[in-house]
Coordinates of C-alpha atoms in Angstrom, one line a residue:
M27 CA 108.7 77.9 -66.1
A28 CA 112.1 78.0 -64.4
E29 CA 112.4 74.3 -64.9
K30 CA 111.6 74.6 -68.6
L31 CA 114.1 77.4 -69.0
A32 CA 116.8 75.3 -67.2
W33 CA 116.0 72.4 -69.5
L34 CA 116.3 74.6 -72.6
A35 CA 119.5 76.1 -71.4
L36 CA 120.9 72.5 -70.9
A37 CA 119.7 71.5 -74.3
F38 CA 121.4 74.5 -75.9
A39 CA 124.6 73.8 -74.0
M40 CA 124.6 70.1 -75.0
A41 CA 123.8 71.0 -78.6
A42 CA 126.7 73.4 -78.7
A43 CA 129.0 70.8 -77.2
V44 CA 127.9 68.2 -79.7
A45 CA 128.4 70.7 -82.5
M46 CA 132.0 71.2 -81.5
V47 CA 132.8 67.5 -81.8
T48 CA 130.6 66.8 -84.9
P49 CA 131.8 67.4 -88.4
C50 CA 130.6 70.8 -89.6
A51 CA 129.0 69.6 -92.8
A52 CA 125.2 69.9 -92.2
Q53 CA 123.7 66.7 -93.4
N54 CA 120.0 66.1 -93.1
D55 CA 119.0 63.5 -95.6
P56 CA 117.2 60.3 -94.5
Q57 CA 120.3 58.2 -94.5
D58 CA 122.0 60.6 -92.1
Y59 CA 119.3 60.1 -89.5
V60 CA 119.2 56.3 -90.0
D61 CA 123.0 56.0 -89.8
L62 CA 123.2 58.1 -86.6
H63 CA 120.4 56.1 -85.0
N64 CA 121.9 52.8 -86.0
A65 CA 125.3 53.7 -84.7
A66 CA 123.8 54.2 -81.2
R67 CA 121.7 51.1 -81.5
N68 CA 124.7 49.0 -82.6
D69 CA 126.6 50.1 -79.5
V70 CA 124.0 48.3 -77.3
G71 CA 123.4 45.4 -79.7
V72 CA 120.0 46.4 -80.9
G73 CA 118.8 45.8 -84.5
A74 CA 118.8 48.5 -87.1
V75 CA 116.0 50.9 -87.9
S76 CA 115.1 51.9 -91.5
W77 CA 113.5 54.9 -93.0
D78 CA 109.8 54.8 -93.5
D79 CA 108.2 57.4 -95.9
D80 CA 104.9 57.3 -94.0
V81 CA 106.5 58.0 -90.7
A82 CA 108.6 60.7 -92.4
A83 CA 105.5 62.3 -93.9
F84 CA 104.0 62.6 -90.4
A85 CA 107.2 64.1 -89.1
Q86 CA 107.3 66.6 -92.0
S87 CA 103.7 67.6 -91.4
Y88 CA 104.3 68.2 -87.7
A89 CA 107.6 70.1 -88.3
A90 CA 105.7 72.4 -90.7
E91 CA 103.2 73.1 -87.9
R92 CA 106.0 74.1 -85.5
A93 CA 107.8 76.4 -88.1
G94 CA 105.8 79.3 -86.8
D95 CA 107.1 79.1 -83.2
C96 CA 109.8 76.4 -83.0
A97 CA 108.2 75.2 -79.8
L98 CA 109.4 72.0 -78.2
Q99 CA 105.9 70.7 -78.0
H100 CA 105.1 67.0 -78.7
S101 CA 102.7 66.1 -81.4
G102 CA 101.1 63.3 -79.5
G103 CA 102.2 60.8 -82.1
G104 CA 99.2 61.3 -84.4
P105 CA 96.7 58.6 -85.2
N106 CA 99.4 55.9 -85.5
G107 CA 100.8 56.7 -82.0
Y108 CA 104.4 57.2 -83.1
G109 CA 107.2 57.7 -80.6
E110 CA 108.9 61.1 -80.9
N111 CA 112.0 63.0 -80.2
L112 CA 112.3 66.8 -80.7
F113 CA 115.2 69.2 -81.0
M114 CA 115.3 73.0 -81.3
G115 CA 118.4 74.9 -82.1
G116 CA 118.6 78.7 -81.9
A117 CA 119.0 81.1 -84.7
G118 CA 122.4 81.6 -86.3
A119 CA 123.5 78.0 -86.7
D120 CA 122.9 75.4 -89.3
W121 CA 121.6 72.7 -87.0
S122 CA 121.7 69.3 -88.5
A123 CA 120.7 65.6 -88.0
S124 CA 123.9 65.0 -86.2
D125 CA 123.2 67.8 -83.7
A126 CA 119.7 66.5 -82.9
V127 CA 120.6 62.8 -82.7
G128 CA 123.8 63.6 -81.0
L129 CA 122.0 65.5 -78.3
W130 CA 119.5 62.6 -77.7
V131 CA 122.3 60.0 -77.7
A132 CA 124.3 62.1 -75.2
E133 CA 121.7 61.2 -72.6
K134 CA 123.1 57.7 -72.5
Q135 CA 125.4 58.9 -69.7
W136 CA 122.3 59.3 -67.5
Y137 CA 120.7 56.0 -68.3
D138 CA 121.2 53.1 -65.9
H139 CA 120.2 49.9 -67.6
D140 CA 120.2 47.8 -64.4
S141 CA 117.5 49.9 -62.8
N142 CA 116.0 51.0 -66.1
S143 CA 116.0 54.6 -64.9
C144 CA 117.6 58.0 -65.4
A145 CA 120.1 59.5 -62.9
A146 CA 118.3 61.7 -60.4
G147 CA 117.3 65.0 -61.9
E148 CA 118.4 64.0 -65.4
T149 CA 116.5 63.1 -68.7
C150 CA 117.3 60.0 -70.7
G151 CA 114.0 59.2 -72.5
H152 CA 115.2 60.6 -75.8
Y153 CA 118.2 58.2 -75.7
T154 CA 116.0 55.2 -74.7
Q155 CA 113.7 56.0 -77.7
V156 CA 116.7 56.1 -80.1
V157 CA 117.7 52.6 -78.9
W158 CA 114.3 51.1 -78.2
R159 CA 114.6 47.5 -79.5
D160 CA 111.1 47.2 -80.8
S161 CA 111.2 50.4 -82.9
T162 CA 112.1 49.4 -86.4
A163 CA 111.2 52.4 -88.5
I164 CA 111.9 56.1 -88.3
G165 CA 111.0 59.3 -90.1
C166 CA 112.5 62.7 -89.4
A167 CA 112.1 66.2 -90.6
R168 CA 113.8 69.6 -90.2
V169 CA 112.4 73.1 -90.7
V170 CA 113.9 76.5 -90.3
C171 CA 111.4 78.4 -88.1
D172 CA 110.2 81.9 -88.5
N173 CA 112.4 83.0 -85.7
G174 CA 115.5 81.7 -87.5
G175 CA 115.8 78.6 -85.2
V176 CA 115.7 75.1 -86.4
F177 CA 113.2 72.5 -85.4
I178 CA 113.9 68.8 -85.9
T179 CA 111.6 65.9 -85.1
C180 CA 112.1 62.2 -85.4
N181 CA 109.2 59.8 -85.1
Y182 CA 109.4 56.1 -84.3
N183 CA 107.3 53.1 -85.2
P184 CA 106.5 51.2 -83.1
P185 CA 107.0 53.8 -80.3
G186 CA 109.3 53.1 -77.4
N187 CA 109.5 54.1 -73.8
V188 CA 106.9 51.6 -72.7
D189 CA 106.5 51.8 -68.9
G190 CA 108.1 48.8 -67.1
Q191 CA 110.1 47.7 -70.2
N192 CA 113.8 48.0 -70.8
P193 CA 114.8 49.5 -74.2
Y194 CA 117.3 46.7 -74.9

């Protein structure tokens, strides 16, 4: 429980830091998610992803399920086995695509490509999913939860983070 609370505190701190350096306009349309992903992918020489309405429909369905509690609980990828990144921002802020994707991409600092691992005690799997070379389609969704927080999910097809493989 303490580890989960520490992770959530880190996620909130990183989201707040990202929000301070991100334009304040809250953008959440499909192209915003695609552009943010593709900027990170371009930085490491990986091909672009595109929006997929089927993947987005899965993301929207799962986000609707989480609206009651805003819990950072993975869907399991559904019958298609999609990859997935989750974001939860607390009540009182208009969390956007740039907050979520920015938080995931910020994990790049902890990813060591040579060893294909994260720095000790750090998380970098959200970043590696964003830049996973074989993922070509994404779909994302955002809901305001009953508690006033915001839940954002992006799903990836095909999924990334395959054991023993480098993302790029």
